[in-house]
mmCIF file of C-alpha atoms in Angstrom:
data_model
loop_
_atom_site.group_PDB
_atom_site.id
_atom_site.type_symbol
_atom_site.label_atom_id
_atom_site.label_comp_id
_atom_site.label_asym_id
_atom_site.label_seq_id
_atom_site.Cartn_x
_atom_site.Cartn_y
_atom_site.Cartn_z
ATOM 1 C CA MET T 1 -33.766 -9.485 -41.392
ATOM 2 C CA ASN T 2 -32.839 -5.948 -40.296
ATOM 3 C CA ALA T 3 -29.528 -4.773 -38.851
ATOM 4 C CA ILE T 4 -30.828 -4.809 -35.251
ATOM 5 C CA SER T 5 -31.822 -8.463 -35.473
ATOM 6 C CA VAL T 6 -28.453 -9.372 -36.998
ATOM 7 C CA GLY T 7 -26.652 -7.545 -34.203
ATOM 8 C CA LYS T 8 -28.674 -9.315 -31.505
ATOM 9 C CA GLU T 9 -28.027 -12.680 -33.136
ATOM 10 C CA LYS T 10 -24.264 -12.026 -33.245
ATOM 11 C CA LYS T 11 -24.244 -10.988 -29.583
ATOM 12 C CA SER T 12 -26.218 -14.099 -28.658
ATOM 13 C CA LYS T 13 -23.783 -16.368 -30.501
ATOM 14 C CA LYS T 14 -20.842 -14.543 -28.965
ATOM 15 C CA GLY T 15 -22.311 -14.983 -25.474
ATOM 16 C CA GLN T 16 -22.971 -18.663 -26.060
ATOM 17 C CA GLY T 17 -19.417 -19.100 -27.299
ATOM 18 C CA PHE T 18 -18.054 -17.404 -24.182
ATOM 19 C CA TRP T 19 -19.968 -19.668 -21.790
ATOM 20 C CA ARG T 20 -19.129 -22.755 -23.837
ATOM 21 C CA GLU T 21 -15.437 -21.874 -23.751
ATOM 22 C CA MET T 22 -15.570 -21.173 -20.029
ATOM 23 C CA LEU T 23 -17.229 -24.522 -19.275
ATOM 24 C CA ARG T 24 -14.662 -26.259 -21.443
ATOM 25 C CA ASP T 25 -11.838 -24.548 -19.530
ATOM 26 C CA LEU T 26 -13.403 -25.490 -16.183
ATOM 27 C CA SER T 27 -13.626 -29.119 -17.285
ATOM 28 C CA ARG T 28 -10.066 -29.155 -18.617
ATOM 29 C CA ASN T 29 -8.519 -27.557 -15.519
ATOM 30 C CA ARG T 30 -10.946 -28.778 -12.850
ATOM 31 C CA ALA T 31 -8.114 -29.922 -10.568
ATOM 32 C CA LEU T 32 -6.552 -26.457 -10.563
ATOM 33 C CA TYR T 33 -9.873 -24.728 -9.954
ATOM 34 C CA LEU T 34 -10.569 -27.165 -7.114
ATOM 35 C CA LEU T 35 -7.273 -26.159 -5.499
ATOM 36 C CA ALA T 36 -8.202 -22.498 -5.892
ATOM 37 C CA LEU T 37 -11.694 -23.015 -4.447
ATOM 38 C CA PRO T 38 -10.739 -22.301 -0.768
ATOM 39 C CA ALA T 39 -9.121 -18.988 -1.762
ATOM 40 C CA ILE T 40 -12.121 -18.071 -3.926
ATOM 41 C CA ALA T 41 -14.494 -18.902 -1.073
ATOM 42 C CA TRP T 42 -12.379 -16.854 1.346
ATOM 43 C CA PHE T 43 -12.568 -13.798 -0.922
ATOM 44 C CA ILE T 44 -16.319 -14.158 -1.410
ATOM 45 C CA ILE T 45 -17.071 -14.593 2.301
ATOM 46 C CA PHE T 46 -14.693 -12.000 3.750
ATOM 47 C CA HIS T 47 -14.412 -9.463 0.926
ATOM 48 C CA TYR T 48 -17.466 -9.447 -1.333
ATOM 49 C CA ILE T 49 -20.338 -10.300 1.027
ATOM 50 C CA PRO T 50 -19.286 -7.619 3.596
ATOM 51 C CA MET T 51 -19.468 -5.039 0.796
ATOM 52 C CA THR T 52 -23.243 -4.934 1.333
ATOM 53 C CA GLY T 53 -22.527 -2.999 4.525
ATOM 54 C CA ILE T 54 -21.351 -0.078 2.402
ATOM 55 C CA ILE T 55 -24.901 1.269 2.456
ATOM 56 C CA ILE T 56 -24.217 2.479 6.009
ATOM 57 C CA ALA T 57 -22.464 5.460 4.393
ATOM 58 C CA PHE T 58 -25.825 6.582 2.987
ATOM 59 C CA LYS T 59 -27.837 6.017 6.173
ATOM 60 C CA ASP T 60 -28.541 7.826 9.426
ATOM 61 C CA TYR T 61 -27.336 4.766 11.290
ATOM 62 C CA ASN T 62 -28.478 3.763 14.750
ATOM 63 C CA VAL T 63 -27.784 0.537 16.581
ATOM 64 C CA ILE T 64 -31.438 -0.243 17.378
ATOM 65 C CA ASP T 65 -32.685 -0.240 13.771
ATOM 66 C CA GLY T 66 -29.506 -1.749 12.373
ATOM 67 C CA ILE T 67 -27.924 -1.197 8.964
ATOM 68 C CA PHE T 68 -30.951 -2.035 6.851
ATOM 69 C CA GLY T 69 -33.591 -0.544 9.177
ATOM 70 C CA SER T 70 -31.934 2.844 9.742
ATOM 71 C CA PRO T 71 -33.404 5.776 7.771
ATOM 72 C CA TRP T 72 -31.715 6.924 4.597
ATOM 73 C CA ALA T 73 -29.527 10.029 4.859
ATOM 74 C CA GLY T 74 -28.610 10.398 1.198
ATOM 75 C CA LEU T 75 -25.323 12.256 0.816
ATOM 76 C CA ARG T 76 -25.537 14.123 4.133
ATOM 77 C CA ASN T 77 -22.674 12.128 5.680
ATOM 78 C CA PHE T 78 -20.372 12.993 2.772
ATOM 79 C CA GLU T 79 -21.498 16.621 2.915
ATOM 80 C CA PHE T 80 -20.577 16.843 6.595
ATOM 81 C CA LEU T 81 -17.136 15.319 6.001
ATOM 82 C CA ILE T 82 -16.424 17.789 3.207
ATOM 83 C CA ARG T 83 -17.734 20.895 4.972
ATOM 84 C CA SER T 84 -16.040 20.101 8.287
ATOM 85 C CA GLY T 85 -12.666 19.783 6.540
ATOM 86 C CA ILE T 86 -12.064 16.350 8.057
ATOM 87 C CA LEU T 87 -12.123 14.525 4.729
ATOM 88 C CA ARG T 88 -9.716 16.989 3.133
ATOM 89 C CA ARG T 89 -7.235 16.781 6.017
ATOM 90 C CA VAL T 90 -7.132 13.007 6.376
ATOM 91 C CA THR T 91 -7.091 12.433 2.600
ATOM 92 C CA LEU T 92 -4.209 14.826 1.983
ATOM 93 C CA ASN T 93 -2.253 13.378 4.907
ATOM 94 C CA THR T 94 -2.838 9.845 3.640
ATOM 95 C CA LEU T 95 -1.715 10.722 0.107
ATOM 96 C CA PHE T 96 1.302 12.714 1.262
ATOM 97 C CA LEU T 97 2.606 10.089 3.671
ATOM 98 C CA ASN T 98 2.029 7.223 1.242
ATOM 99 C CA ALA T 99 3.765 9.174 -1.524
ATOM 100 C CA LEU T 100 6.792 9.594 0.754
ATOM 101 C CA PHE T 101 6.742 5.892 1.644
ATOM 102 C CA LEU T 102 6.379 4.897 -2.011
ATOM 103 C CA VAL T 103 9.104 7.082 -3.516
ATOM 104 C CA PHE T 104 11.774 6.841 -0.821
ATOM 105 C CA GLY T 105 10.916 3.223 -0.049
ATOM 106 C CA LEU T 106 11.360 2.260 -3.701
ATOM 107 C CA ILE T 107 14.694 4.069 -3.966
ATOM 108 C CA ALA T 108 15.978 2.444 -0.762
ATOM 109 C CA GLN T 109 14.796 -1.071 -1.647
ATOM 110 C CA VAL T 110 16.156 -1.039 -5.194
ATOM 111 C CA GLY T 111 19.399 0.543 -4.003
ATOM 112 C CA ILE T 112 19.942 -2.080 -1.295
ATOM 113 C CA ALA T 113 19.110 -4.876 -3.753
ATOM 114 C CA LEU T 114 21.724 -3.529 -6.196
ATOM 115 C CA LEU T 115 24.352 -3.288 -3.439
ATOM 116 C CA ILE T 116 23.691 -6.795 -2.105
ATOM 117 C CA ASN T 117 23.858 -8.195 -5.628
ATOM 118 C CA GLU T 118 27.383 -6.822 -6.005
ATOM 119 C CA VAL T 119 28.610 -8.501 -2.811
ATOM 120 C CA ARG T 120 30.733 -11.544 -3.653
ATOM 121 C CA ASN T 121 31.147 -12.939 -0.132
ATOM 122 C CA LYS T 122 28.206 -15.350 0.241
ATOM 123 C CA TYR T 123 28.413 -15.414 4.059
ATOM 124 C CA PHE T 124 28.344 -11.630 4.332
ATOM 125 C CA LYS T 125 25.481 -11.466 1.810
ATOM 126 C CA ARG T 126 23.336 -13.884 3.821
ATOM 127 C CA VAL T 127 24.061 -12.143 7.123
ATOM 128 C CA SER T 128 23.298 -8.702 5.690
ATOM 129 C CA GLN T 129 20.022 -9.941 4.197
ATOM 130 C CA GLY T 130 19.013 -11.438 7.551
ATOM 131 C CA VAL T 131 19.857 -8.235 9.428
ATOM 132 C CA LEU T 132 17.871 -6.131 6.947
ATOM 133 C CA LEU T 133 14.895 -8.500 7.047
ATOM 134 C CA LEU T 134 14.694 -8.652 10.856
ATOM 135 C CA PRO T 135 12.795 -5.332 11.339
ATOM 136 C CA PHE T 136 10.025 -6.613 9.057
ATOM 137 C CA PHE T 137 9.043 -9.129 11.733
ATOM 138 C CA ILE T 138 9.055 -6.625 14.600
ATOM 139 C CA SER T 139 5.569 -5.531 15.638
ATOM 140 C CA TRP T 140 4.594 -1.880 15.279
ATOM 141 C CA VAL T 141 3.623 -2.032 18.956
ATOM 142 C CA ILE T 142 7.280 -2.623 19.809
ATOM 143 C CA VAL T 143 8.410 0.044 17.346
ATOM 144 C CA GLY T 144 5.994 2.502 18.974
ATOM 145 C CA THR T 145 7.500 1.755 22.380
ATOM 146 C CA ILE T 146 11.017 2.228 21.003
ATOM 147 C CA SER T 147 9.959 5.591 19.550
ATOM 148 C CA LEU T 148 8.933 6.748 23.036
ATOM 149 C CA TYR T 149 12.478 6.134 24.277
ATOM 150 C CA LEU T 150 13.933 7.808 21.201
ATOM 151 C CA PHE T 151 11.778 10.933 21.095
ATOM 152 C CA GLY T 152 10.850 11.447 24.754
ATOM 153 C CA THR T 153 11.297 15.060 25.795
ATOM 154 C CA ASN T 154 13.112 14.469 29.092
ATOM 155 C CA VAL T 155 14.595 10.959 28.880
ATOM 156 C CA GLY T 156 14.594 10.418 25.111
ATOM 157 C CA PHE T 157 17.825 9.272 23.505
ATOM 158 C CA LEU T 158 17.870 11.999 20.849
ATOM 159 C CA ASN T 159 17.351 14.820 23.332
ATOM 160 C CA THR T 160 20.009 13.308 25.591
ATOM 161 C CA VAL T 161 22.477 13.402 22.707
ATOM 162 C CA ARG T 162 21.473 16.975 21.916
ATOM 163 C CA GLY T 163 22.103 17.909 25.548
ATOM 164 C CA VAL T 164 25.633 16.485 25.344
ATOM 165 C CA PHE T 165 26.365 18.941 22.525
ATOM 166 C CA GLY T 166 24.730 21.833 24.370
ATOM 167 C CA LEU T 167 21.601 21.935 22.212
ATOM 168 C CA ASP T 168 18.099 22.556 23.515
ATOM 169 C CA PRO T 169 15.756 19.560 23.620
ATOM 170 C CA ILE T 170 13.001 19.251 21.020
ATOM 171 C CA ASN T 171 9.492 18.391 22.135
ATOM 172 C CA TRP T 172 8.948 15.859 19.349
ATOM 173 C CA TYR T 173 5.432 14.900 20.434
ATOM 174 C CA GLN T 174 4.274 18.510 20.165
ATOM 175 C CA SER T 175 5.969 19.246 16.821
ATOM 176 C CA PRO T 176 3.916 17.799 13.936
ATOM 177 C CA GLN T 177 6.309 19.159 11.285
ATOM 178 C CA TYR T 178 8.922 16.500 12.114
ATOM 179 C CA TRP T 179 6.659 13.476 11.911
ATOM 180 C CA PRO T 180 6.377 12.946 8.141
ATOM 181 C CA ALA T 181 10.156 12.446 8.104
ATOM 182 C CA ILE T 182 10.094 10.276 11.248
ATOM 183 C CA LEU T 183 7.353 8.044 9.855
ATOM 184 C CA THR T 184 9.081 7.777 6.465
ATOM 185 C CA ILE T 185 12.367 6.685 8.058
ATOM 186 C CA SER T 186 10.510 4.181 10.260
ATOM 187 C CA HIS T 187 8.658 2.759 7.249
ATOM 188 C CA ILE T 188 11.864 2.387 5.228
ATOM 189 C CA TRP T 189 13.694 0.774 8.161
ATOM 190 C CA LYS T 190 10.930 -1.791 8.623
ATOM 191 C CA SER T 191 10.191 -2.622 4.960
ATOM 192 C CA ILE T 192 13.568 -2.330 3.267
ATOM 193 C CA GLY T 193 14.551 -5.958 3.902
ATOM 194 C CA TRP T 194 11.377 -7.488 2.465
ATOM 195 C CA GLY T 195 11.267 -5.155 -0.538
ATOM 196 C CA SER T 196 14.926 -5.668 -1.376
ATOM 197 C CA ILE T 197 14.396 -9.450 -1.516
ATOM 198 C CA ILE T 198 11.785 -9.019 -4.250
ATOM 199 C CA TYR T 199 14.031 -6.781 -6.346
ATOM 200 C CA LEU T 200 17.077 -8.939 -5.661
ATOM 201 C CA ALA T 201 15.188 -11.961 -7.010
ATOM 202 C CA ALA T 202 14.426 -9.984 -10.171
ATOM 203 C CA ILE T 203 18.087 -8.959 -10.527
ATOM 204 C CA VAL T 204 19.349 -12.531 -10.077
ATOM 205 C CA SER T 205 17.023 -13.726 -12.845
ATOM 206 C CA VAL T 206 18.731 -11.479 -15.421
ATOM 207 C CA ASP T 207 20.751 -13.499 -17.954
ATOM 208 C CA GLN T 208 24.414 -13.367 -16.902
ATOM 209 C CA GLU T 209 25.575 -13.593 -20.508
ATOM 210 C CA ILE T 210 24.342 -10.040 -21.020
ATOM 211 C CA TYR T 211 26.719 -8.828 -18.305
ATOM 212 C CA GLU T 212 29.586 -10.831 -19.786
ATOM 213 C CA SER T 213 28.996 -9.263 -23.198
ATOM 214 C CA ALA T 214 28.869 -5.817 -21.600
ATOM 215 C CA GLN T 215 32.180 -6.424 -19.818
ATOM 216 C CA LEU T 216 33.809 -7.410 -23.114
ATOM 217 C CA ASP T 217 32.577 -4.122 -24.558
ATOM 218 C CA GLY T 218 34.206 -2.229 -21.692
ATOM 219 C CA CYS T 219 31.131 -1.395 -19.557
ATOM 220 C CA ASN T 220 31.897 -0.728 -15.905
ATOM 221 C CA LYS T 221 29.555 -1.603 -13.018
ATOM 222 C CA ILE T 222 27.734 1.736 -13.092
ATOM 223 C CA LYS T 223 26.924 1.403 -16.791
ATOM 224 C CA GLN T 224 25.873 -2.232 -16.339
ATOM 225 C CA ILE T 225 23.425 -1.189 -13.625
ATOM 226 C CA ARG T 226 22.114 1.714 -15.680
ATOM 227 C CA TYR T 227 21.764 0.023 -19.070
ATOM 228 C CA ILE T 228 21.185 -3.640 -18.116
ATOM 229 C CA THR T 229 20.004 -4.203 -14.530
ATOM 230 C CA LEU T 230 17.509 -1.358 -14.179
ATOM 231 C CA PRO T 231 15.837 -1.907 -17.592
ATOM 232 C CA CYS T 232 15.575 -5.644 -16.914
ATOM 233 C CA ILE T 233 13.873 -5.179 -13.541
ATOM 234 C CA THR T 234 11.595 -2.368 -14.770
ATOM 235 C CA PRO T 235 8.608 -4.753 -15.173
ATOM 236 C CA THR T 236 8.965 -5.825 -11.537
ATOM 237 C CA ILE T 237 9.276 -2.202 -10.408
ATOM 238 C CA SER T 238 6.188 -1.260 -12.452
ATOM 239 C CA ILE T 239 4.060 -4.033 -10.961
ATOM 240 C CA MET T 240 5.178 -3.222 -7.408
ATOM 241 C CA MET T 241 4.483 0.462 -8.030
ATOM 242 C CA LEU T 242 0.990 -0.277 -9.354
ATOM 243 C CA LEU T 243 0.214 -2.461 -6.348
ATOM 244 C CA ALA T 244 1.484 0.269 -4.018
ATOM 245 C CA ILE T 245 -0.523 2.949 -5.845
ATOM 246 C CA GLY T 246 -3.605 0.786 -5.385
ATOM 247 C CA GLN T 247 -3.060 1.129 -1.632
ATOM 248 C CA ILE T 248 -2.150 4.829 -1.691
ATOM 249 C CA PHE T 249 -5.452 5.800 -0.044
ATOM 250 C CA TYR T 250 -4.918 3.185 2.665
ATOM 251 C CA GLY T 251 -2.582 4.351 5.390
ATOM 252 C CA ASN T 252 -0.400 2.164 7.569
ATOM 253 C CA PHE T 253 -2.751 2.138 10.539
ATOM 254 C CA GLY T 254 -0.494 0.003 12.736
ATOM 255 C CA MET T 255 2.423 2.387 12.338
ATOM 256 C CA ILE T 256 0.465 5.618 12.809
ATOM 257 C CA TYR T 257 -1.593 4.370 15.751
ATOM 258 C CA ASN T 258 1.330 2.910 17.688
ATOM 259 C CA MET T 259 3.812 5.709 17.019
ATOM 260 C CA VAL T 260 1.520 8.739 17.169
ATOM 261 C CA ARG T 261 -1.122 7.165 19.444
ATOM 262 C CA GLN T 262 -3.986 9.561 20.284
ATOM 263 C CA ASN T 263 -1.822 12.685 20.311
ATOM 264 C CA ILE T 264 -4.106 15.326 18.790
ATOM 265 C CA LEU T 265 -1.186 17.775 18.569
ATOM 266 C CA LEU T 266 0.275 15.643 15.777
ATOM 267 C CA PHE T 267 -2.975 15.208 13.847
ATOM 268 C CA PRO T 268 -2.282 18.058 11.365
ATOM 269 C CA THR T 269 0.380 15.924 9.634
ATOM 270 C CA THR T 270 -0.303 12.373 10.807
ATOM 271 C CA ASP T 271 -4.085 11.890 10.948
ATOM 272 C CA ILE T 272 -5.054 9.601 8.058
ATOM 273 C CA ILE T 273 -8.313 8.076 6.825
ATOM 274 C CA ASP T 274 -7.752 4.823 8.696
ATOM 275 C CA THR T 275 -7.135 6.470 12.054
ATOM 276 C CA TYR T 276 -10.169 8.730 11.637
ATOM 277 C CA VAL T 277 -12.380 5.737 10.832
ATOM 278 C CA PHE T 278 -11.005 3.927 13.880
ATOM 279 C CA ARG T 279 -11.742 6.867 16.183
ATOM 280 C CA ALA T 280 -15.227 7.248 14.731
ATOM 281 C CA LEU T 281 -16.001 3.572 15.304
ATOM 282 C CA ARG T 282 -14.676 3.773 18.871
ATOM 283 C CA GLY T 283 -16.764 6.846 19.599
ATOM 284 C CA GLY T 284 -13.772 9.092 20.175
ATOM 285 C CA GLY T 285 -13.035 12.035 17.913
ATOM 286 C CA GLY T 286 -15.932 11.045 15.697
ATOM 287 C CA GLY T 287 -18.761 10.971 18.225
ATOM 288 C CA GLY T 288 -19.470 7.334 17.584
ATOM 289 C CA GLN T 289 -20.664 8.224 14.100
ATOM 290 C CA PHE T 290 -20.598 4.877 12.339
ATOM 291 C CA ALA T 291 -22.141 6.380 9.224
ATOM 292 C CA MET T 292 -19.344 8.968 9.032
ATOM 293 C CA ALA T 293 -16.779 6.192 9.260
ATOM 294 C CA GLY T 294 -18.613 4.309 6.526
ATOM 295 C CA ALA T 295 -18.652 7.398 4.317
ATOM 296 C CA ALA T 296 -14.915 7.949 4.801
ATOM 297 C CA GLY T 297 -14.235 4.282 4.052
ATOM 298 C CA PHE T 298 -16.411 4.460 0.925
ATOM 299 C CA VAL T 299 -14.460 7.451 -0.390
ATOM 300 C CA GLN T 300 -11.197 5.672 0.442
ATOM 301 C CA SER T 301 -12.144 2.523 -1.488
ATOM 302 C CA THR T 302 -13.566 4.392 -4.474
ATOM 303 C CA MET T 303 -10.572 6.693 -4.864
ATOM 304 C CA GLY T 304 -8.166 3.756 -4.494
ATOM 305 C CA PHE T 305 -9.979 1.851 -7.259
ATOM 306 C CA ILE T 306 -9.966 4.874 -9.578
ATOM 307 C CA THR T 307 -6.271 5.481 -8.873
ATOM 308 C CA VAL T 308 -5.383 1.902 -9.853
ATOM 309 C CA LEU T 309 -7.289 2.240 -13.144
ATOM 310 C CA ILE T 310 -5.600 5.547 -13.988
ATOM 311 C CA ALA T 311 -2.103 4.329 -13.049
ATOM 312 C CA ASN T 312 -2.563 1.091 -15.003
ATOM 313 C CA LYS T 313 -3.769 3.051 -18.041
ATOM 314 C CA ILE T 314 -0.723 5.323 -17.896
ATOM 315 C CA VAL T 315 1.664 2.363 -17.630
ATOM 316 C CA SER T 316 -0.057 0.529 -20.500
ATOM 317 C CA LYS T 317 0.414 3.587 -22.705
ATOM 318 C CA PHE T 318 4.191 3.225 -22.404
ATOM 319 C CA ASN T 319 4.456 -0.563 -22.187
ATOM 320 C CA LYS T 320 1.468 -2.931 -22.135
ATOM 321 C CA ASP T 321 3.621 -5.777 -20.805
ATOM 322 C CA ASN T 322 4.255 -3.851 -17.574
ATOM 323 C CA ALA T 323 0.563 -3.212 -16.852
ATOM 324 C CA LEU T 324 -1.523 -5.271 -14.464
ATOM 325 C CA PHE T 325 -4.355 -5.783 -16.974
#
């Protein structure tokens, strides 16, 4: 028997062992798998089956022939997006805004969680958590309306305050350079309550005996946070960061659409992949080019998947326990 035959036989036995072990696990935990069946079915129906529509990115799509009957376009849709500069603009805007949300959002959420953890008055702690969590449940539609009253040129609150101090009004809706900061502050304001709860739960789970030992050794609160709290919640921070990085090519469509609306003057800094796809599907700004929207969505999904793999590999190099897989 030659080496090739031996190798095939080993692979065959290994494959049989895998399926045998899987069937044994299914039989042993059939009740748990039965409970998970609705979620599995939901993912298959609404996430995996619709993935067949991705071929629209490689077609010269028309409504009459449909997705499968439309002629193939190859990579022409991607070529147009690249040459027109649309893909570069929306991709860079998406990455830049999400990077701002990720970095400053993480700092704010962890910082608030640390501050709340140090509060000893239980009533004040509960009230403060409720106040911080409230914006999370406010619709972006309402936030967009509030922003109109804040940043309106003539009747906006900020320009009214500037007028009191003798300053000239700022035309916020014609000044794209201000909007990355405005959107970042809005994102932090809306998400800080929910994010801080996650980190606060991680902080509470830290063994209190560690803090007691540190106090006996003379560690103050700053040193306890630096050398005990932050290292102990690092796994939680790593997982949340990896999940956020996985979505870094997906912009917050609800926020951008409701705050910026269809203001083309702000597109240089606020137009993201999601808003471009939406306009293309509506027939505005993209000429009703469904194939272009499909191509942009394909690039978005592919780059997001690659980013997760790279980020997870980097994290696993430092600490395998903090990686997703």
